[in-house]
Short mmCIF file of C-alpha atoms in Angstrom, two decimals:
data_model
loop_
_atom_site.label_atom_id
_atom_site.label_comp_id
_atom_site.label_asym_id
_atom_site.label_seq_id
_atom_site.Cartn_x
_atom_site.Cartn_y
_atom_site.Cartn_z
CA UNK A 7 122.67 112.70 104.42
CA UNK A 8 124.79 115.15 101.85
CA UNK A 9 126.23 113.36 99.24
CA UNK A 10 129.22 116.40 98.63
CA UNK A 11 130.18 117.09 102.35
CA UNK A 12 132.42 119.68 100.79
CA UNK A 13 130.33 121.55 99.07
CA UNK A 14 128.22 120.99 102.01
CA UNK A 15 130.02 122.67 104.36
CA UNK A 16 131.06 125.31 101.78
CA UNK A 17 127.38 125.76 101.68
CA UNK A 18 126.17 126.60 105.24
CA UNK A 19 129.55 129.04 106.24
CA UNK A 20 128.52 131.30 103.48
CA UNK A 21 124.39 131.00 105.05
CA UNK A 22 125.55 131.93 108.22
CA UNK A 23 128.54 134.64 106.45
CA UNK A 24 124.82 135.92 104.89
CA UNK A 25 122.50 135.41 107.91
CA UNK A 26 125.57 138.09 110.11
CA UNK A 27 125.54 140.17 107.13
CA UNK A 28 121.96 140.78 107.17
CA UNK A 29 121.91 141.59 110.99
CA UNK A 30 124.39 143.86 110.19
CA UNK A 31 123.24 145.79 107.18
CA UNK A 32 120.25 147.20 109.40
CA UNK A 33 122.58 147.62 112.10
CA UNK A 34 124.68 149.61 111.17
CA UNK A 35 123.17 151.85 108.41
CA UNK A 36 122.52 155.08 109.15
CA UNK A 37 118.93 156.69 110.79
CA UNK A 38 118.91 160.03 110.53
CA UNK A 39 115.72 161.25 108.30
CA UNK A 40 115.80 161.77 104.90
CA UNK A 41 113.32 163.21 104.14
CA UNK A 42 115.46 166.21 104.83
CA UNK A 43 118.42 167.16 102.93
CA UNK A 44 120.21 167.48 106.45
CA UNK A 45 118.69 164.14 107.48
CA UNK A 46 119.47 162.65 103.88
CA UNK A 47 123.38 164.46 103.66
CA UNK A 48 123.77 162.51 106.53
CA UNK A 49 122.80 159.60 106.02
CA UNK A 50 123.80 158.91 102.16
CA UNK A 51 127.13 160.28 102.78
CA UNK A 52 128.00 158.47 105.06
CA UNK A 53 131.19 155.30 105.08
CA UNK A 54 128.44 153.46 107.24
CA UNK A 55 125.53 153.87 104.47
CA UNK A 56 127.75 152.31 102.03
CA UNK A 57 129.52 149.40 103.96
CA UNK A 58 125.73 148.58 105.73
CA UNK A 59 124.62 148.19 101.26
CA UNK A 60 127.97 146.23 100.58
CA UNK A 61 126.84 143.41 103.46
CA UNK A 62 123.51 143.39 102.36
CA UNK A 63 124.62 142.74 98.49
CA UNK A 64 127.77 140.24 99.34
CA UNK A 65 124.50 138.38 101.62
CA UNK A 66 122.31 138.75 98.49
CA UNK A 67 125.74 136.40 96.22
CA UNK A 68 126.06 134.06 99.77
CA UNK A 69 122.14 132.94 100.41
CA UNK A 70 121.96 131.49 96.15
CA UNK A 71 125.23 129.71 96.65
CA UNK A 72 124.40 128.21 100.23
CA UNK A 73 121.40 126.56 98.58
CA UNK A 74 123.50 124.37 96.16
CA UNK A 75 124.39 122.71 99.71
CA UNK A 76 120.39 121.84 99.76
CA UNK A 77 120.64 119.90 96.50
CA UNK A 78 123.34 117.96 97.56
CA UNK A 79 121.49 117.20 100.80
CA UNK A 80 118.14 116.22 98.92
CA UNK A 81 119.47 114.56 96.31
CA UNK A 82 118.06 110.94 97.15
CA UNK A 83 114.78 112.22 97.95
CA UNK A 84 111.84 112.98 96.50
CA UNK A 85 113.08 116.90 97.45
CA UNK A 86 115.35 117.48 94.61
CA UNK A 87 113.51 119.13 92.12
CA UNK A 88 112.15 121.64 94.70
CA UNK A 89 115.36 122.73 95.96
CA UNK A 90 116.46 122.70 92.41
CA UNK A 91 113.50 125.20 91.73
CA UNK A 92 114.35 127.21 95.21
CA UNK A 93 118.25 127.81 94.28
CA UNK A 94 117.37 128.69 90.46
CA UNK A 95 114.28 131.07 91.48
CA UNK A 96 116.90 132.83 94.51
CA UNK A 97 120.08 133.68 92.12
CA UNK A 98 117.71 135.81 89.77
CA UNK A 99 115.74 137.45 92.43
CA UNK A 100 119.31 138.48 93.83
CA UNK A 101 120.22 138.98 90.05
CA UNK A 102 117.33 141.49 89.95
CA UNK A 103 118.13 143.15 93.52
CA UNK A 104 121.36 143.85 93.12
CA UNK A 105 121.57 146.73 90.61
CA UNK A 106 119.56 148.70 93.15
CA UNK A 107 121.20 148.09 96.08
CA UNK A 108 124.04 149.57 93.84
CA UNK A 109 122.23 152.52 92.90
CA UNK A 110 121.54 153.12 96.94
CA UNK A 111 124.57 152.50 97.67
CA UNK A 112 127.45 154.30 96.06
CA UNK A 113 125.82 156.19 93.15
CA UNK A 114 122.80 158.10 96.58
CA UNK A 115 126.62 158.06 98.08
CA UNK A 116 127.96 160.35 94.93
CA UNK A 117 125.89 162.05 95.06
CA UNK A 118 124.85 163.13 98.32
CA UNK A 119 128.81 163.75 99.54
CA UNK A 120 130.91 166.38 98.89
CA UNK A 121 131.40 166.23 95.38
CA UNK A 122 127.81 166.72 94.54
CA UNK A 123 125.03 169.15 94.80
CA UNK A 124 122.84 169.97 97.80
CA UNK A 125 120.19 172.05 95.30
CA UNK A 126 117.38 169.72 94.94
CA UNK A 127 119.51 166.99 96.23
CA UNK A 128 115.93 165.45 97.44
CA UNK A 129 114.71 165.19 94.19
CA UNK A 130 117.29 163.47 93.02
CA UNK A 131 117.23 161.19 95.74
CA UNK A 132 113.42 160.61 94.71
CA UNK A 133 114.32 160.32 90.99
CA UNK A 134 116.94 157.67 91.81
CA UNK A 135 114.85 155.23 94.26
CA UNK A 136 111.41 155.79 92.19
CA UNK A 137 112.62 155.60 88.64
CA UNK A 138 109.67 152.77 87.60
CA UNK A 139 112.08 150.39 85.64
CA UNK A 140 114.35 150.40 88.50
CA UNK A 141 112.41 150.17 91.49
CA UNK A 142 109.95 147.11 89.16
CA UNK A 143 113.01 144.64 89.20
CA UNK A 144 114.33 145.82 92.68
CA UNK A 145 110.51 144.36 93.43
CA UNK A 146 110.71 141.39 91.21
CA UNK A 147 113.72 140.37 93.04
CA UNK A 148 112.68 140.49 96.35
CA UNK A 149 108.89 138.35 95.35
CA UNK A 150 111.54 136.10 93.70
CA UNK A 151 113.94 135.82 96.50
CA UNK A 152 110.70 135.32 99.00
CA UNK A 153 109.01 132.51 96.89
CA UNK A 154 112.64 131.16 96.23
CA UNK A 155 113.44 130.83 99.47
CA UNK A 156 109.57 129.62 100.70
CA UNK A 157 109.94 126.21 98.24
CA UNK A 158 113.26 125.77 99.68
CA UNK A 159 111.69 125.06 103.57
CA UNK A 160 108.79 123.42 101.40
CA UNK A 161 112.42 120.57 100.42
CA UNK A 162 113.96 120.95 103.60
CA UNK A 163 110.50 119.88 105.31
CA UNK A 164 109.72 116.87 102.85
CA UNK A 165 112.77 116.07 102.61
CA UNK A 166 113.16 114.18 106.18
CA UNK A 167 116.84 113.93 106.09
CA UNK A 168 116.34 118.00 107.65
CA UNK A 169 115.22 118.84 110.96
CA UNK A 170 111.89 119.82 109.22
CA UNK A 171 111.95 123.95 111.15
CA UNK A 172 114.87 124.36 109.88
CA UNK A 173 113.74 127.24 107.22
CA UNK A 174 111.10 127.90 108.08
CA UNK A 175 113.01 131.09 110.03
CA UNK A 176 115.15 131.45 106.67
CA UNK A 177 111.62 132.18 104.84
CA UNK A 178 109.92 133.97 106.74
CA UNK A 179 113.29 135.94 106.69
CA UNK A 180 112.84 136.57 103.03
CA UNK A 181 109.62 136.29 102.63
CA UNK A 182 109.41 139.65 105.09
CA UNK A 183 112.14 141.74 103.19
CA UNK A 184 109.90 143.55 100.77
CA UNK A 185 107.27 144.85 103.47
CA UNK A 186 110.57 145.58 106.08
CA UNK A 187 111.23 148.32 104.67
CA UNK A 188 107.90 150.54 105.02
CA UNK A 189 108.56 150.34 108.29
CA UNK A 190 110.75 152.25 111.07
CA UNK A 191 114.11 151.67 112.12
CA UNK A 192 113.62 149.70 115.39
CA UNK A 193 111.45 147.24 113.37
CA UNK A 194 114.15 146.73 110.49
CA UNK A 195 117.06 145.73 113.17
CA UNK A 196 114.31 143.53 114.90
CA UNK A 197 114.03 141.81 110.95
CA UNK A 198 118.04 141.35 110.46
CA UNK A 199 117.85 139.92 113.82
CA UNK A 200 115.11 137.66 111.79
CA UNK A 201 117.72 137.16 108.65
CA UNK A 202 120.81 136.10 111.58
CA UNK A 203 119.35 133.59 113.53
CA UNK A 204 116.88 132.18 110.27
CA UNK A 205 120.03 131.76 108.75
CA UNK A 206 122.00 129.98 111.25
CA UNK A 207 119.84 127.48 111.93
CA UNK A 208 120.20 126.28 108.26
CA UNK A 209 123.78 126.63 108.53
CA UNK A 210 123.67 124.73 111.87
CA UNK A 211 121.09 122.21 110.13
CA UNK A 212 123.12 121.77 106.96
CA UNK A 213 127.02 121.47 107.97
CA UNK A 214 125.18 118.71 110.92
CA UNK A 215 123.94 116.33 107.34
CA UNK A 216 127.55 116.51 106.60
CA UNK A 217 129.10 114.36 109.63
CA UNK A 218 130.36 111.32 109.31
CA UNK A 219 127.11 110.55 112.02
CA UNK A 220 124.26 110.70 109.55
CA UNK A 221 126.27 109.02 106.68
CA UNK A 222 124.47 105.77 108.51
CA UNK A 223 120.94 107.68 107.71
CA UNK A 224 118.55 106.89 105.28
CA UNK A 225 116.31 109.81 104.15
CA UNK A 226 113.30 109.15 105.59
CA UNK A 227 111.06 109.80 102.09
CA UNK A 228 114.46 108.41 99.76
CA UNK A 229 112.97 107.72 96.04
CA UNK A 230 113.36 104.06 95.47
CA UNK A 231 116.35 102.59 93.44
#
């Protein structure tokens, strides 16, 4: 059962909102051919570009906050340690990922907008996106997010206080976050659906764990006092 029902419900809400935002990210993102000057300008200079990437950034902030709820739910089980590890790793991963998203969102939007210069725009976009330190930190952040989500799913599976499969789609979504960047728009939108479903399923499981009907239920794998 949840040791901190209010925190658990807030965490569930954070995960549910993150699910909506991660769906909105690819669904609202402009999809033009960014290898061309006209396509890059149309996508990057639009307000939809800014909104979509902002949604993703907020989602990355909310996921670690949601995982704090998992800690409270599994506190009396042997899964407290992996839940803590998952939360810490995910928090670090989000921190490493966000600077790159900021450059993609606000930096590329500025240079593709009316105050930017079309001369050399494509080369400048590549310079921002593929700057060695930036892209390395971004990749490392997404890998840590994937690891953190998988460890969280393991904690859910082992705890006995949440449906065992409730963390699997969540873990799959974050594990595929990096590979999906190399796929076409329909696949990326489908990944957004996966993220939304996975986070919603996880959120519902956490919310229900805070209900009074679970209060008298002992976890299957509780650690003996």
